[in-house]
Short mmCIF file of C-alpha atoms in Angstrom, two decimals:
data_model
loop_
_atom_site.label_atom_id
_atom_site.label_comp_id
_atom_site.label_asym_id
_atom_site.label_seq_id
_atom_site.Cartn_x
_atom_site.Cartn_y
_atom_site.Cartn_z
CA UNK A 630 -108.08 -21.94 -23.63
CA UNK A 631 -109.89 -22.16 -26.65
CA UNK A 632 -108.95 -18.40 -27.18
CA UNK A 633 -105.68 -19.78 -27.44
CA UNK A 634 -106.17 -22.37 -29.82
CA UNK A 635 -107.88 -20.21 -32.20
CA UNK A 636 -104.84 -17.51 -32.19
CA UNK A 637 -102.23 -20.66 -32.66
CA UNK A 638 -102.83 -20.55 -36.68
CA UNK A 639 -100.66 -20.54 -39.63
CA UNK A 640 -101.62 -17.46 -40.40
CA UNK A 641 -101.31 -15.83 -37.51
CA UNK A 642 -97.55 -16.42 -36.61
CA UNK A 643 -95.64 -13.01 -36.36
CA UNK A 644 -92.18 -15.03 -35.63
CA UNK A 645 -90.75 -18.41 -36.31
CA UNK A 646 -87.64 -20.34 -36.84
CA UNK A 647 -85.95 -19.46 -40.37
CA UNK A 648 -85.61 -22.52 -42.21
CA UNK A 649 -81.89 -21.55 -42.91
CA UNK A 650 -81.19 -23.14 -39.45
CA UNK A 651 -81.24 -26.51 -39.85
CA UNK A 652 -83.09 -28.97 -36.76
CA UNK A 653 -80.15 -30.17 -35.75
CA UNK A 654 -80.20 -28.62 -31.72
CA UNK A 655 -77.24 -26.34 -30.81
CA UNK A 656 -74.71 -27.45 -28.58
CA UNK A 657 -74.19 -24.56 -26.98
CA UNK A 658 -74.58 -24.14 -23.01
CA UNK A 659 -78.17 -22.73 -22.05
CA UNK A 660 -78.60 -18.71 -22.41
CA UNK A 661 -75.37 -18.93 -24.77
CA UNK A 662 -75.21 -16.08 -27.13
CA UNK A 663 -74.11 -17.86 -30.06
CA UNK A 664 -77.14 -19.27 -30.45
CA UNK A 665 -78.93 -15.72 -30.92
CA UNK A 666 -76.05 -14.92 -33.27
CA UNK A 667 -76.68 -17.31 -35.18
CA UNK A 668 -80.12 -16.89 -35.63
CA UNK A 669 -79.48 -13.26 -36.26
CA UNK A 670 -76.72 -14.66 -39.28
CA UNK A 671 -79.55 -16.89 -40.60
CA UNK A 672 -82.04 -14.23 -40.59
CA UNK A 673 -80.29 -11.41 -42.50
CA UNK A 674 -78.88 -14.19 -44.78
CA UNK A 675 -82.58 -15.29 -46.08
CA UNK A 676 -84.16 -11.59 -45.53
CA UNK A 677 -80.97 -10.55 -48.30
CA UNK A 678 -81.59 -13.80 -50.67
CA UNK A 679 -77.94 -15.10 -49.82
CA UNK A 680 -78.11 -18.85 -48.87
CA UNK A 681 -76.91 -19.44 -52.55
CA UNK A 682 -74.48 -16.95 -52.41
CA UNK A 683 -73.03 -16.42 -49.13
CA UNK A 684 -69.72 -18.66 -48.11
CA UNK A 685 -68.94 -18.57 -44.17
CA UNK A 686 -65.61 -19.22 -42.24
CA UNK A 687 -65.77 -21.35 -39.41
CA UNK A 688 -63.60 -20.37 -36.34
CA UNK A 689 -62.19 -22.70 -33.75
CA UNK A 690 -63.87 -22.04 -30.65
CA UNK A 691 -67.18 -22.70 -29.04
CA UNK A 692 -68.49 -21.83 -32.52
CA UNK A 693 -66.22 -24.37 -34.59
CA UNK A 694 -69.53 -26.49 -35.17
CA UNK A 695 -71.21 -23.67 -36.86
CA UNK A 696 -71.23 -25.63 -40.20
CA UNK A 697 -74.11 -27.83 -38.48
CA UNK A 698 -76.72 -24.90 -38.17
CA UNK A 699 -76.86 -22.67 -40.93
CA UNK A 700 -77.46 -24.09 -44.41
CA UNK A 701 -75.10 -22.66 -46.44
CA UNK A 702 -71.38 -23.25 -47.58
CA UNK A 703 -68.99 -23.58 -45.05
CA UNK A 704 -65.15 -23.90 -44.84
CA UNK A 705 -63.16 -24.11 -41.49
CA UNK A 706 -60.17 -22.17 -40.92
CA UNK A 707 -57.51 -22.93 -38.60
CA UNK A 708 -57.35 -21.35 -35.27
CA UNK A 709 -57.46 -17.62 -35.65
CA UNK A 710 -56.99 -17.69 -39.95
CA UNK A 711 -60.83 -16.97 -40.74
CA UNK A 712 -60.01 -13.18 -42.21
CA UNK A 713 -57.09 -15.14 -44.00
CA UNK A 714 -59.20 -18.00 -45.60
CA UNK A 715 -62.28 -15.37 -46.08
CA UNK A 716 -59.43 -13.62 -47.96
CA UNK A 717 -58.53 -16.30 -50.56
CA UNK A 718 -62.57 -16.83 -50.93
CA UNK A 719 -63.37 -13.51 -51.64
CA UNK A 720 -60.51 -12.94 -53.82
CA UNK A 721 -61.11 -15.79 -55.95
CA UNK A 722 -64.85 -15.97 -55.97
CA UNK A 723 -65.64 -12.17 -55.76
CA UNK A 724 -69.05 -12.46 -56.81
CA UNK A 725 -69.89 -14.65 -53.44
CA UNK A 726 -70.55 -12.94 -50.31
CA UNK A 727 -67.93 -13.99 -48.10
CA UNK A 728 -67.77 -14.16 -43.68
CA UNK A 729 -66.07 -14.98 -40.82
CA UNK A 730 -67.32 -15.81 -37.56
CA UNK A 731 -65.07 -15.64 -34.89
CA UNK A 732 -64.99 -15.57 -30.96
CA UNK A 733 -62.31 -13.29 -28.71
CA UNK A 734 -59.40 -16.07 -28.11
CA UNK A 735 -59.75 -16.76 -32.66
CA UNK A 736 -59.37 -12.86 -33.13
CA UNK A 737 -57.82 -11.09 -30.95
CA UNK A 738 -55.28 -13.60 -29.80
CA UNK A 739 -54.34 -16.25 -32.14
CA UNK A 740 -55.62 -14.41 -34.81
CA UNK A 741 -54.16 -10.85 -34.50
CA UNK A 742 -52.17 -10.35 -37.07
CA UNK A 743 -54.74 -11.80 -39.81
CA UNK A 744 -57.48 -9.76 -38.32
CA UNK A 745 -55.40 -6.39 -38.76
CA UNK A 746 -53.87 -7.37 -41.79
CA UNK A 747 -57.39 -8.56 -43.36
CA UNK A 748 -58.57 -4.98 -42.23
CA UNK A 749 -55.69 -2.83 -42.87
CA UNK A 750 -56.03 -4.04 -46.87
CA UNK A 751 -59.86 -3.48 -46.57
CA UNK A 752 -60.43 -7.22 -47.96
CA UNK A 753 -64.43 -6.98 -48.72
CA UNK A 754 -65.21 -9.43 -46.58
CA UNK A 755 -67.55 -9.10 -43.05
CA UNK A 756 -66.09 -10.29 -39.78
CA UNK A 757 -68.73 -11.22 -36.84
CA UNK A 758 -66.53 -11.39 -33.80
CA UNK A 759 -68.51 -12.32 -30.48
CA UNK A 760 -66.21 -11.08 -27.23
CA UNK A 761 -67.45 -12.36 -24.12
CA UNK A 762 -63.84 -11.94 -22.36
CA UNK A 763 -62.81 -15.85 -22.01
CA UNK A 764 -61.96 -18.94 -23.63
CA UNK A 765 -65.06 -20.82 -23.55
CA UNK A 766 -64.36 -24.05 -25.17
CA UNK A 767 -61.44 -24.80 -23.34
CA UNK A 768 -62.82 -24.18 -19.66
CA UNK A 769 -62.66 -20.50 -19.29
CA UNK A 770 -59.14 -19.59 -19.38
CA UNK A 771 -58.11 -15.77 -19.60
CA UNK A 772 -58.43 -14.04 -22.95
CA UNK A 773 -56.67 -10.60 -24.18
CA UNK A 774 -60.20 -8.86 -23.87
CA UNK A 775 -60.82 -10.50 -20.05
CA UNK A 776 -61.65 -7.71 -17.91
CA UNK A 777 -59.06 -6.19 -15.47
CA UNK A 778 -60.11 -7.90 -12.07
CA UNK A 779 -62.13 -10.56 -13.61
CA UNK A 780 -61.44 -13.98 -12.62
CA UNK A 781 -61.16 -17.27 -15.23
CA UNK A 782 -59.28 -20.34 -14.95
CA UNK A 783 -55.69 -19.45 -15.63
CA UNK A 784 -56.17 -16.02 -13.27
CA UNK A 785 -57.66 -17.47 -10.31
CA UNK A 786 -56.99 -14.02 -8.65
CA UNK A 787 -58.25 -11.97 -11.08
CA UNK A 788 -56.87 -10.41 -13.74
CA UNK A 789 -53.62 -8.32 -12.79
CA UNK A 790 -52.85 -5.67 -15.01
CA UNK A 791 -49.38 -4.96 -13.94
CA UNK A 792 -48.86 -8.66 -14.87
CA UNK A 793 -50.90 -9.44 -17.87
CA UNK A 794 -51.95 -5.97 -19.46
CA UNK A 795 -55.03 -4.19 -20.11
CA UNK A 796 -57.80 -5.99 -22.31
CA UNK A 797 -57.41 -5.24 -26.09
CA UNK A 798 -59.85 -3.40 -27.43
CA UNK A 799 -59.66 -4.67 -30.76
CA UNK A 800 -62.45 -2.79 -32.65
CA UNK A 801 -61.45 0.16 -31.31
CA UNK A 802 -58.12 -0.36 -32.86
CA UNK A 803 -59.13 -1.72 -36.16
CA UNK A 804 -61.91 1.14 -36.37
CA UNK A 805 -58.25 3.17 -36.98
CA UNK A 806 -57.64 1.88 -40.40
CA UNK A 807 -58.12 3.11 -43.47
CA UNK A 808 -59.76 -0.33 -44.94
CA UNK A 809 -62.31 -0.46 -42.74
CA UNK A 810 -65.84 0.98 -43.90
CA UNK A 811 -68.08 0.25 -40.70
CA UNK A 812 -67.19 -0.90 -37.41
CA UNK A 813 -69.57 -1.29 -34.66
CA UNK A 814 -70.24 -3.00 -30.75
CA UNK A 815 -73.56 -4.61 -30.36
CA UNK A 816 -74.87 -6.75 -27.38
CA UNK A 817 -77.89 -9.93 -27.84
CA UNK A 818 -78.82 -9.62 -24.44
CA UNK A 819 -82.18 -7.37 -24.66
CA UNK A 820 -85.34 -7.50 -27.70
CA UNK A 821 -83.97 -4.00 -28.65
CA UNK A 822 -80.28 -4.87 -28.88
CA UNK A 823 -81.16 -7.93 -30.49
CA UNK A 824 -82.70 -5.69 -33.14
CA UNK A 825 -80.16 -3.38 -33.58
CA UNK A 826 -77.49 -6.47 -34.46
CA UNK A 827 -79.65 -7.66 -36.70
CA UNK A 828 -79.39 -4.09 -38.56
CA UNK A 829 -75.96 -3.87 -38.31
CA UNK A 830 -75.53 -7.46 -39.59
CA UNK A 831 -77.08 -6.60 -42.80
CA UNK A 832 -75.41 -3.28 -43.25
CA UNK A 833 -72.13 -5.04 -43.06
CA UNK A 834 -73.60 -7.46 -45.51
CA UNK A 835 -74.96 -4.56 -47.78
CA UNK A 836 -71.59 -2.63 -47.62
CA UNK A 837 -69.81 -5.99 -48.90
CA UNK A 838 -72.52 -6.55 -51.77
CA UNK A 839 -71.35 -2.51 -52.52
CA UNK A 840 -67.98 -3.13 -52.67
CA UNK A 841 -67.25 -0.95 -49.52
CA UNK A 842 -64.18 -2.86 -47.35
CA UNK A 843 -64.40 -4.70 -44.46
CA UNK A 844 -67.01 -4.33 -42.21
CA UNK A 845 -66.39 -5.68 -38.53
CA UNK A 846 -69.34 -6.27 -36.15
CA UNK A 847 -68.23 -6.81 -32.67
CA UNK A 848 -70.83 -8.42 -30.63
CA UNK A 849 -69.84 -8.42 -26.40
CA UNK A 850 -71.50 -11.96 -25.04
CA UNK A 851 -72.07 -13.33 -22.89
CA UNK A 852 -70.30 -17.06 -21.40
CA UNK A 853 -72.34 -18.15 -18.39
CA UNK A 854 -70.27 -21.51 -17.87
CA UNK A 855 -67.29 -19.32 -17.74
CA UNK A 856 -68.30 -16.95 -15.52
CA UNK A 857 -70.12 -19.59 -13.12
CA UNK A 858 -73.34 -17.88 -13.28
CA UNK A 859 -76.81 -18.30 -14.61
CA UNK A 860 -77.70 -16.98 -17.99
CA UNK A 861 -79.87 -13.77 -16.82
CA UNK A 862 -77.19 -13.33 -13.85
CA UNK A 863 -74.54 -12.90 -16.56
CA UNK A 864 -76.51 -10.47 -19.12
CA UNK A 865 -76.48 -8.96 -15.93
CA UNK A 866 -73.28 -8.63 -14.60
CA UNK A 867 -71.88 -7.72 -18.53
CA UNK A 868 -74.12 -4.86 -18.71
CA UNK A 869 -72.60 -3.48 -15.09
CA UNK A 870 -68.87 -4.71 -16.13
CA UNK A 871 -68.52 -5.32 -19.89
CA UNK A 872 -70.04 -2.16 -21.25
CA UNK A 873 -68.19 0.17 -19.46
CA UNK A 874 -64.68 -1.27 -20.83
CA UNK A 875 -66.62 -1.72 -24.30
CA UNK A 876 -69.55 0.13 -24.82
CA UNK A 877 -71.87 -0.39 -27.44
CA UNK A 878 -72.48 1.71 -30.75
CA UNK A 879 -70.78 2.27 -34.34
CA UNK A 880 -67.07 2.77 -34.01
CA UNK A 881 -67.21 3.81 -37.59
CA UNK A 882 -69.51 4.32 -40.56
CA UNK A 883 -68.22 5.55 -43.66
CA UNK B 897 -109.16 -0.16 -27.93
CA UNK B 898 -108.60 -3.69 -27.26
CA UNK B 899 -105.32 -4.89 -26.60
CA UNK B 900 -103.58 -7.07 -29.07
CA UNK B 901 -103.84 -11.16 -28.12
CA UNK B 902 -101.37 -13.49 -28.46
CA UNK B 903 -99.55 -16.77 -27.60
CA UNK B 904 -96.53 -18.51 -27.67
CA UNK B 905 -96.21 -22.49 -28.80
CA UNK B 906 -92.33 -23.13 -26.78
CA UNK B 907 -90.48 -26.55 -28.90
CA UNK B 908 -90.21 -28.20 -25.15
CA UNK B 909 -87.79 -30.83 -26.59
CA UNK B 910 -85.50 -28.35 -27.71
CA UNK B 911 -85.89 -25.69 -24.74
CA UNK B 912 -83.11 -25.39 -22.65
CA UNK B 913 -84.28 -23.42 -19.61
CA UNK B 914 -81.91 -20.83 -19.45
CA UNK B 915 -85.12 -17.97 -18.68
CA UNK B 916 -83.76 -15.34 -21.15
CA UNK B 917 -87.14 -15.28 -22.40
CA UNK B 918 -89.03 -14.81 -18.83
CA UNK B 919 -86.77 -11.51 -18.37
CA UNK B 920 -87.30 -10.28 -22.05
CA UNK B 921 -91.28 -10.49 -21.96
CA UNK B 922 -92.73 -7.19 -20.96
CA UNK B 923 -95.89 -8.74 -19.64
CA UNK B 924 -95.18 -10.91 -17.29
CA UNK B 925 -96.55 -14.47 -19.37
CA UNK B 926 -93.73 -17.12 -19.52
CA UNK B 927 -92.23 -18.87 -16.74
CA UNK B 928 -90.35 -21.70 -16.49
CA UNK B 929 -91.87 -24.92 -15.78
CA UNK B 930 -91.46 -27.21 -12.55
CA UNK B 931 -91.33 -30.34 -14.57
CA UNK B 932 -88.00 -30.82 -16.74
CA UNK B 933 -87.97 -31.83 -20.42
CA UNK B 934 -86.13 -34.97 -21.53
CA UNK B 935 -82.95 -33.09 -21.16
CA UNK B 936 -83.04 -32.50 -17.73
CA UNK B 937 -84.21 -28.75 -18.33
CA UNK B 938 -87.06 -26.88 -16.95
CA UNK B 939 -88.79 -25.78 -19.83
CA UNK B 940 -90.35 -22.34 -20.67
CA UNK B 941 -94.07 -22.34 -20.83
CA UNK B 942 -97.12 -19.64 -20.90
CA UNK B 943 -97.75 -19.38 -17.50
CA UNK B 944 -100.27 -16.31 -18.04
CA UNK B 945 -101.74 -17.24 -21.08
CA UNK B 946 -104.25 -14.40 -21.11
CA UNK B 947 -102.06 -11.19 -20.95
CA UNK B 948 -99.94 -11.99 -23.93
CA UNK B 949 -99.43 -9.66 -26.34
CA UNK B 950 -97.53 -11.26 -29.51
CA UNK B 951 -94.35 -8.91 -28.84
CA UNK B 952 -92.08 -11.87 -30.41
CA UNK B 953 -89.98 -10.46 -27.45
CA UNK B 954 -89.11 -13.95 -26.09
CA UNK B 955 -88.78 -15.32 -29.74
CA UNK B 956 -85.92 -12.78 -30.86
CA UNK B 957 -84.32 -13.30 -27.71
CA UNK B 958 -84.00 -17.31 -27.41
CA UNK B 959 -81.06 -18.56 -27.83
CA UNK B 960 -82.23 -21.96 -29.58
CA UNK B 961 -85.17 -20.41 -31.59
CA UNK B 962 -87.57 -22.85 -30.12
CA UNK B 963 -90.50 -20.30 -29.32
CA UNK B 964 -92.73 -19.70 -31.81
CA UNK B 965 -95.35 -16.09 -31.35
CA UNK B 966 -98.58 -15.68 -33.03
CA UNK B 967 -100.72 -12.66 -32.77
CA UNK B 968 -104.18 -12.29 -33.65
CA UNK B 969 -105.13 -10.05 -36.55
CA UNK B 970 -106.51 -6.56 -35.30
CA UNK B 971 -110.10 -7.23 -36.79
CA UNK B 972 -110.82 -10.99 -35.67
CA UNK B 973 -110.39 -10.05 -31.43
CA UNK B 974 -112.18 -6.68 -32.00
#
């Protein structure tokens, strides 16, 4: 034990907490991978010397609180606007680095037509958009990307593609247009995935401080309240279900 | 050569249980505990103190950052 005591030493600590995220404790569910997002955000912010610089857009959504955890500038955006308000930020303040931070039912439902107009004008802003195929905050109703099959609140049955479609894949479709410079799918659920998000993040921040477009990084989550099961259970079960429908790597890197 | 020692110092308080970090560590150290935190949670705590390594495995992967990893320097377990 005193082995132990004699490695636990200032000087000795290979990770730690960034002091971007403030102490104030997360309210997210247990296992929730917002949390690791954020971390992620707060990380690439200080490794790049942002926190005086960088300007975020809140979503509504499980993340609406987001504001509370990273210390930086914030502004909240009305359901599914984020790309829209990032827009006016960017535009007017073009030497800040701008974001938006956004879940499935702010993006690709509510927020459609901002996301793909955003992108299709290659506003030089970076969108994080977390997909873990429901509507979390609300109590797990269905979402455009819900998998065919998969059950949530308002599809007690499942999902029935002859009724309500096939999930979007919205990267996919945004990776089409001309204003995007890099699109890409990551997951938080392993070390090494965790790793490679945290690359992408700051390549989408690097292509913004270059001037490039918009950069989208798509990360597929995980909701374990949703999907009434426990946290490893549900990196699980999205590994066998969620990457087949929306499997990881760069869309698009230009 | 020796094998790198470590250790992990979990923020009980703010741990929520959810055992993302007992999956993620590659040598078998953290488990979760049978007493719960104030919360209600079973925290995460070094269970086999002596085989870890100082990955930061369990750090990246926590969801509320409350593990902190420390790894010896090369020259002081040698």
């Amino acid at each position: 034990m005193s082995e132990i005591n004699s490695i636990i030493s200032p000087e000795n600590i290979v990770y730690q907490k960034t002091p971007l995220l403030t102490d104030a404790t997360m309210h997210y569910c247990p296992g929730c991978s917002h949390g690791t997002v954020h971390k992620l955000l707060a990380e690439v912010l200080e490794d790049l010397g942002l926190q005086e610089t960088a300007i975020g857009v809140a979503p509504v959504g499980c993340s609406v609180l987001l504001y509370n955890y990273i210390d930086i500038d914030w502004q909240e955006a009305a359901h599914g606007r984020a790309p829209a308000v990032a827009t006016g930020i960017k535009r007017l303040l073009p030497d800040k680095v701008v974001f938006s931070y956004q879940g499935d039912g702010d993006l690709a439902a509510i927020g459609t037509a901002e996301t793909i107009h955003a992108c299709n004008r290659g506003e030089n802003i970076v969108i994080i958009f977390i997909n873990n195929g429901i509507y979390g905050m609300t109590g797990g109703q269905m979402a455009p990307t819900t998998l065919p099959g998969m059950k949530a609140a308002t599809c007690p049955q499942g999902r029935d593609v002859s009724h309500d479609g096939m999930p979007i894949k919205i990267s996919d479709l945004l990776a089409q247009l001309p204003g995007t410079c890099y699109v890409t799918r990551q997951a938080v659920h392993t070390p090494a995935n965790v790793r490679k998000t945290k690359k992408a993040l700051r390549k989408a921040f690097e292509n913004q401080m270059a001037n490039k477009g918009t950069s989208l990084i798509e990360v597929v989550a995980t909701c374990n309240s949703g999907w009434k099961m426990s946290p490893v259970q549900s990196n699980q079960w999205m590994e066998e279900n969620m990457f087949p429908m929306y499997p990881l790597g760069d869309l698009k890197d230009e | 050569m020796a094998k790198a020692k470590g250790a992990i110092v979990v923020d009980t308080k703010a741990c929520k249980g959810c055992g993302v970090c007992v999956t993620a560590c590659p040598t078998k150290v953290i488990e979760l505990a049978a007493e719960v935190n104030g919360k209600g949670y079973h925290y995460a705590y070094m269970a086999n103190p002596d085989s870890c390594i100082g990955c930061a495995n369990c750090g990246i992967v926590c969801p509320d950052t409350c593990i902190t990893v420390y790894r010896a320097k090369a020259d002081a377990t040698a």
